[in-house]
Amino acid sequence: EVQVVESGGGSAQVGGSLRLSCAASGLQSVGYCMGWFRQASGKEREGVAAIRFDGITTYADSVRGRFTISKDSAKNTLTLQMNSLKPEDTAMYYCAAQRTWGLLPLKTGSFSSWGQGTQVTVFS
């Protein structure tokens, strides 16, 4: 069974930075894709970024150039570095994982393992 647990998050000013982490278990060294999603109050969950086991990444247009997704395979940890934060980045952020050989699209239906979420609030 694949399990993921998020940590990090919190509050930051507009233009500031935050770092999210996700600890994963149940994944092999190859054959998986992990991603970050977010859900703002009253809105649907949306994809932010994803990374394949070999390091190939994809980003939502809204965060490209500001957010960086990375992984530490030795520690089974996924990270989302968020820079130049905007008020519209405020949301609950979720880590997701899926056993697969492909780079999955940023759609909630592509991933079957989800964390409980961590809150990110950006204030001016």
XYZ file of N, CA, C and O in Angstrom:
496
model
N 0.838 -1.198 0.000
C 0.000 0.000 0.000
C 0.875 1.250 0.000
O 1.826 1.352 0.763
N 0.545 2.176 -0.859
C 1.270 3.444 -0.930
C 0.641 4.432 0.044
O -0.570 4.639 0.044
N 1.483 5.041 0.857
C 1.014 6.065 1.783
C 1.875 7.311 1.657
O 3.081 7.215 1.447
N 1.245 8.472 1.782
C 1.968 9.742 1.712
C 1.490 10.635 2.839
O 0.300 10.643 3.177
N 2.437 11.398 3.397
C 2.134 12.303 4.507
C 2.815 13.636 4.251
O 4.038 13.687 4.114
N 2.021 14.717 4.221
C 2.569 16.044 3.976
C 3.044 16.697 5.264
O 2.539 16.391 6.351
N 3.970 17.631 5.093
C 4.408 18.485 6.190
C 4.847 19.812 5.599
O 5.043 19.941 4.396
N 5.033 20.790 6.462
C 5.395 22.125 6.005
C 4.155 22.985 5.875
O 3.173 22.778 6.571
N 4.194 23.919 4.985
C 3.067 24.830 4.848
C 3.123 25.924 5.904
O 4.147 26.170 6.510
N 1.987 26.566 6.090
C 1.937 27.668 7.041
C 1.532 28.947 6.340
O 0.793 28.925 5.358
N 2.037 30.075 6.853
C 1.663 31.384 6.310
C 2.886 32.123 5.803
O 3.982 31.977 6.352
N 2.684 32.938 4.780
C 3.762 33.748 4.232
C 3.173 35.003 3.615
O 2.014 35.017 3.198
N 3.982 36.022 3.541
C 3.556 37.253 2.889
C 3.610 37.105 1.377
O 4.305 36.234 0.844
N 2.877 37.964 0.712
C 2.959 38.012 -0.754
C 4.413 38.242 -1.154
O 5.099 39.103 -0.588
N 4.854 37.448 -2.106
C 6.231 37.524 -2.551
C 7.187 36.654 -1.776
O 8.355 36.512 -2.168
N 6.694 36.041 -0.715
C 7.538 35.198 0.115
C 7.630 33.769 -0.396
O 7.181 33.464 -1.510
N 8.195 32.910 0.446
C 8.432 31.520 0.058
C 7.981 30.571 1.155
O 8.005 30.913 2.343
N 7.587 29.394 0.734
C 7.280 28.298 1.637
C 7.752 27.004 0.991
O 7.865 26.917 -0.245
N 7.963 26.002 1.838
C 8.433 24.706 1.344
C 7.552 23.610 1.934
O 7.372 23.542 3.144
N 7.034 22.770 1.059
C 6.225 21.634 1.480
C 7.015 20.345 1.265
O 7.770 20.231 0.295
N 6.803 19.397 2.160
C 7.435 18.092 2.022
C 6.378 17.000 2.099
O 5.314 17.184 2.696
N 6.722 15.879 1.506
C 5.815 14.736 1.513
C 6.653 13.471 1.676
O 7.542 13.220 0.860
N 6.375 12.727 2.717
C 7.061 11.465 2.953
C 6.222 10.333 2.385
O 5.026 10.227 2.698
N 6.853 9.514 1.567
C 6.133 8.429 0.902
C 6.640 7.071 1.367
O 7.816 6.909 1.670
N 5.740 6.120 1.419
C 6.113 4.739 1.713
C 5.347 3.827 0.771
O 4.277 4.183 0.280
N 5.925 2.663 0.513
C 5.258 1.702 -0.355
C 5.589 1.848 -1.829
O 5.005 1.147 -2.660
N 6.513 2.763 -2.160
C 6.923 2.946 -3.555
C 8.276 2.298 -3.796
O 9.141 2.308 -2.923
N 8.470 1.772 -4.996
C 9.766 1.256 -5.394
C 10.612 2.406 -5.932
O 10.160 3.542 -6.014
N 11.842 2.094 -6.313
C 12.747 3.137 -6.806
C 12.368 3.598 -8.217
O 12.762 4.681 -8.651
N 11.617 2.801 -8.933
C 11.148 3.170 -10.270
C 9.668 2.834 -10.392
O 9.104 2.132 -9.555
N 9.060 3.384 -11.453
C 7.669 3.030 -11.698
C 6.670 3.749 -10.827
O 5.733 3.137 -10.299
N 6.847 5.076 -10.679
C 5.863 5.842 -9.927
C 5.870 7.295 -10.397
O 6.812 7.774 -11.032
N 4.787 7.968 -10.072
C 4.665 9.392 -10.313
C 4.068 10.015 -9.053
O 3.161 9.423 -8.438
N 4.591 11.152 -8.651
C 4.068 11.853 -7.482
C 3.720 13.283 -7.862
O 4.303 13.855 -8.783
N 2.770 13.840 -7.160
C 2.340 15.178 -7.511
C 1.820 15.976 -6.339
O 1.598 15.442 -5.254
N 1.672 17.259 -6.580
C 1.066 18.177 -5.624
C -0.205 18.752 -6.238
O -0.212 19.152 -7.403
N -1.221 18.779 -5.436
C -2.491 19.379 -5.814
C -2.887 20.390 -4.750
O -2.349 20.379 -3.643
N -3.825 21.253 -5.072
C -4.309 22.208 -4.084
C -5.796 22.447 -4.273
O -6.337 22.288 -5.377
N -6.430 22.826 -3.175
C -7.854 23.105 -3.212
C -8.143 24.335 -2.367
O -7.976 24.310 -1.140
N -8.537 25.399 -3.028
C -8.920 26.618 -2.333
C -10.369 26.493 -1.872
O -11.144 25.704 -2.410
N -10.703 27.288 -0.882
C -12.054 27.233 -0.322
C -13.100 27.500 -1.403
O -13.020 28.500 -2.125
N -14.039 26.585 -1.540
C -15.114 26.750 -2.504
C -14.763 26.394 -3.934
O -15.579 26.591 -4.834
N -13.564 25.893 -4.138
C -13.129 25.549 -5.495
C -12.774 24.075 -5.595
O -12.591 23.394 -4.597
N -12.661 23.601 -6.818
C -12.276 22.218 -7.042
C -10.772 22.035 -6.842
O -9.994 22.982 -6.983
N -10.390 20.808 -6.526
C -8.974 20.496 -6.391
C -8.320 20.580 -7.761
O -8.852 20.076 -8.755
N -7.138 21.206 -7.807
C -6.426 21.363 -9.070
C -4.983 20.906 -8.949
O -4.371 20.975 -7.885
N -4.442 20.460 -10.058
C -3.064 20.009 -10.073
C -2.090 21.170 -10.080
O -2.348 22.202 -10.714
N -0.988 21.006 -9.377
C 0.048 22.037 -9.278
C 1.307 21.595 -10.026
O 1.816 22.322 -10.875
N 1.807 20.420 -9.686
C 3.023 19.916 -10.313
C 3.105 18.412 -10.086
O 2.528 17.884 -9.142
N 3.847 17.749 -10.966
C 4.070 16.318 -10.824
C 5.476 15.978 -11.272
O 6.075 16.698 -12.087
N 5.990 14.861 -10.742
C 7.330 14.416 -11.095
C 7.336 12.902 -11.237
O 6.748 12.184 -10.423
N 7.970 12.433 -12.292
C 8.079 11.006 -12.521
C 9.308 10.475 -11.793
O 10.207 11.242 -11.444
N 9.401 9.193 -11.649
C 10.492 8.577 -10.891
C 11.862 8.941 -11.458
O 12.853 8.948 -10.726
N 11.931 9.276 -12.755
C 13.225 9.613 -13.368
C 13.492 11.111 -13.373
O 14.468 11.563 -13.975
N 12.626 11.874 -12.705
C 12.870 13.304 -12.561
C 12.167 14.193 -13.563
O 12.273 15.430 -13.463
N 11.462 13.627 -14.507
C 10.711 14.442 -15.465
C 9.545 15.115 -14.748
O 8.860 14.478 -13.948
N 9.350 16.401 -15.024
C 8.346 17.177 -14.295
C 7.323 17.822 -15.224
O 7.549 17.987 -16.421
N 6.217 18.211 -14.635
C 5.214 19.008 -15.325
C 4.602 19.970 -14.316
O 4.536 19.653 -13.119
N 4.206 21.147 -14.786
C 3.673 22.180 -13.905
C 2.389 22.775 -14.483
O 2.214 22.849 -15.703
N 1.548 23.238 -13.596
C 0.415 24.034 -14.020
C 0.921 25.402 -14.467
O 1.908 25.914 -13.919
N 0.247 25.997 -15.426
C 0.673 27.305 -15.934
C 0.713 28.352 -14.829
O 1.558 29.256 -14.842
N -0.178 28.222 -13.867
C -0.293 29.223 -12.819
C 0.901 29.264 -11.871
O 1.097 30.249 -11.159
N 1.692 28.205 -11.843
C 2.820 28.147 -10.912
C 4.165 27.999 -11.609
O 5.212 28.097 -10.957
N 4.150 27.764 -12.904
C 5.412 27.545 -13.627
C 6.315 28.758 -13.479
O 5.905 29.898 -13.658
N 7.575 28.503 -13.117
C 8.531 29.577 -12.918
C 8.589 30.073 -11.481
O 9.521 30.782 -11.107
N 7.599 29.724 -10.687
C 7.574 30.134 -9.273
C 7.732 28.936 -8.335
O 8.352 29.073 -7.275
N 7.165 27.806 -8.695
C 7.223 26.607 -7.874
C 8.179 25.593 -8.494
O 8.296 25.504 -9.727
N 8.832 24.823 -7.637
C 9.722 23.761 -8.099
C 9.413 22.477 -7.344
O 9.442 22.457 -6.113
N 9.138 21.431 -8.093
C 8.907 20.117 -7.503
C 10.191 19.312 -7.627
O 10.879 19.362 -8.655
N 10.534 18.605 -6.567
C 11.732 17.776 -6.593
C 11.527 16.572 -5.690
O 10.574 16.531 -4.900
N 12.429 15.611 -5.801
C 12.323 14.402 -4.985
C 13.691 13.946 -4.540
O 14.685 14.206 -5.198
N 13.699 13.312 -3.399
C 14.902 12.683 -2.874
C 14.587 11.198 -2.780
O 13.919 10.754 -1.846
N 15.034 10.454 -3.768
C 14.686 9.035 -3.831
C 15.246 8.260 -2.642
O 14.617 7.325 -2.157
N 16.416 8.652 -2.179
C 17.037 7.938 -1.062
C 16.193 8.069 0.204
O 16.136 7.143 1.019
N 15.540 9.221 0.356
C 14.719 9.473 1.535
C 13.236 9.281 1.269
O 12.420 9.472 2.172
N 12.885 8.925 0.025
C 11.472 8.787 -0.344
C 10.673 10.029 0.023
O 9.584 9.951 0.602
N 11.246 11.175 -0.321
C 10.626 12.451 0.035
C 10.382 13.294 -1.206
O 11.237 13.386 -2.076
N 9.213 13.901 -1.242
C 8.841 14.822 -2.315
C 8.798 16.224 -1.730
O 8.350 16.406 -0.586
N 9.256 17.196 -2.493
C 9.299 18.578 -2.005
C 8.663 19.519 -3.028
O 8.778 19.297 -4.230
N 7.999 20.538 -2.526
C 7.498 21.613 -3.378
C 8.025 22.925 -2.819
O 7.606 23.346 -1.732
N 8.943 23.545 -3.520
C 9.462 24.853 -3.148
C 8.602 25.903 -3.823
O 8.506 25.929 -5.052
N 7.993 26.759 -3.023
C 7.085 27.769 -3.539
C 7.664 29.150 -3.304
O 7.843 29.563 -2.149
N 7.983 29.846 -4.378
C 8.544 31.197 -4.316
C 7.580 32.200 -4.948
O 6.643 31.820 -5.648
N 7.824 33.465 -4.691
C 7.003 34.543 -5.260
C 5.517 34.265 -5.036
O 4.698 34.358 -5.969
N 5.179 33.938 -3.820
C 3.806 33.543 -3.504
C 2.819 34.677 -3.746
O 3.130 35.862 -3.544
N 1.625 34.283 -4.164
C 0.538 35.212 -4.438
C -0.664 34.852 -3.555
O -0.781 33.697 -3.128
N -1.553 35.787 -3.323
C -2.744 35.463 -2.517
C -3.533 34.281 -3.095
O -4.085 33.482 -2.328
N -3.559 34.161 -4.399
C -4.309 33.063 -5.023
C -3.651 31.701 -4.844
O -4.220 30.682 -5.230
N -2.467 31.666 -4.243
C -1.841 30.388 -3.904
C -2.394 29.833 -2.595
O -2.087 28.685 -2.237
N -3.170 30.615 -1.884
C -3.772 30.165 -0.634
C -4.702 28.988 -0.892
O -5.624 29.072 -1.709
N -4.421 27.871 -0.207
C -5.201 26.643 -0.427
C -4.706 25.552 0.500
O -3.662 25.700 1.150
N -5.452 24.474 0.540
C -4.965 23.244 1.157
C -4.186 22.510 0.079
O -4.696 22.321 -1.033
N -2.972 22.114 0.410
C -2.110 21.434 -0.549
C -2.032 19.950 -0.205
O -1.810 19.579 0.951
N -2.169 19.126 -1.244
C -2.188 17.683 -1.072
C -1.078 17.027 -1.879
O -0.816 17.399 -3.030
N -0.460 16.036 -1.280
C 0.513 15.189 -1.959
C -0.223 13.954 -2.488
O -1.132 13.441 -1.819
N 0.181 13.499 -3.665
C -0.452 12.330 -4.262
C 0.606 11.452 -4.908
O 1.657 11.937 -5.336
N 0.305 10.159 -5.004
C 1.256 9.221 -5.603
C 0.505 8.139 -6.368
O -0.636 7.800 -6.052
N 1.186 7.609 -7.372
C 0.586 6.553 -8.181
C 1.692 5.678 -8.748
O 2.692 6.196 -9.246
N 1.527 4.367 -8.661
C 2.461 3.452 -9.300
C 2.171 3.472 -10.800
O 1.064 3.145 -11.231
N 3.160 3.898 -11.588
C 2.988 4.010 -13.023
C 4.336 4.242 -13.674
O 5.272 4.690 -13.008
N 4.429 3.971 -14.966
C 5.671 4.242 -15.692
C 5.602 5.557 -16.453
O 6.584 5.978 -17.074
N 4.467 6.222 -16.404
C 4.315 7.455 -17.147
C 4.325 8.695 -16.284
O 4.227 8.624 -15.056
N 4.460 9.846 -16.941
C 4.284 11.135 -16.271
C 2.802 11.461 -16.379
O 2.291 11.724 -17.464
N 2.110 11.423 -15.275
C 0.667 11.540 -15.275
C 0.202 12.981 -15.460
O 0.883 13.916 -15.033
N -0.938 13.165 -16.085
C -1.505 14.512 -16.189
C -1.953 15.008 -14.818
O -2.226 14.215 -13.914
N -2.031 16.318 -14.669
C -2.385 16.912 -13.387
C -3.902 16.885 -13.174
O -4.566 17.919 -13.100
N -4.405 15.672 -13.074
C -5.827 15.460 -12.831
C -5.977 14.580 -11.607
O -5.246 13.604 -11.442
N -6.940 14.878 -10.766
C -7.095 14.131 -9.519
C -7.345 12.654 -9.773
O -6.891 11.806 -9.017
N -8.014 12.323 -10.862
C -8.312 10.935 -11.160
C -7.116 10.105 -11.559
O -7.201 8.875 -11.609
N -5.977 10.759 -11.797
C -4.769 10.038 -12.207
C -4.045 9.401 -11.037
O -3.215 8.522 -11.226
N -4.333 9.862 -9.825
C -3.609 9.427 -8.633
C -4.561 8.729 -7.667
O -5.696 9.171 -7.475
N -4.073 7.678 -7.036
C -4.938 6.925 -6.142
C -4.562 7.044 -4.671
O -5.360 6.691 -3.807
N -3.366 7.507 -4.365
C -2.929 7.642 -2.974
C -2.786 9.117 -2.631
O -2.085 9.852 -3.346
N -3.424 9.529 -1.542
C -3.482 10.942 -1.181
C -3.142 11.139 0.293
O -3.464 10.306 1.135
N -2.516 12.284 0.569
C -2.289 12.671 1.944
C -3.479 13.438 2.493
O -4.474 13.658 1.793
N -3.339 13.869 3.742
C -4.428 14.574 4.417
C -4.441 16.066 4.109
O -5.438 16.742 4.374
N -3.347 16.570 3.572
C -3.288 17.971 3.197
C -2.593 18.833 4.239
O -2.568 18.503 5.428
N -2.042 19.939 3.766
C -1.420 20.931 4.639
C -1.796 22.317 4.126
O -1.798 22.557 2.924
N -2.121 23.205 5.046
C -2.646 24.516 4.660
C -1.541 25.496 4.336
O -0.538 25.594 5.055
N -1.742 26.236 3.255
C -0.857 27.330 2.867
C -1.711 28.591 2.781
O -2.722 28.608 2.081
N -1.277 29.631 3.497
C -1.992 30.902 3.481
C -1.026 32.011 3.113
O 0.025 32.156 3.734
N -1.381 32.791 2.107
C -0.554 33.902 1.656
C -1.303 35.196 1.945
O -2.436 35.374 1.494
N -0.670 36.101 2.696
C -1.333 37.333 3.110
C -0.533 38.541 2.633
O 0.676 38.501 2.442
N -1.254 39.651 2.467
C -0.598 40.879 2.002
C -0.347 41.824 3.162
O -0.776 41.590 4.281
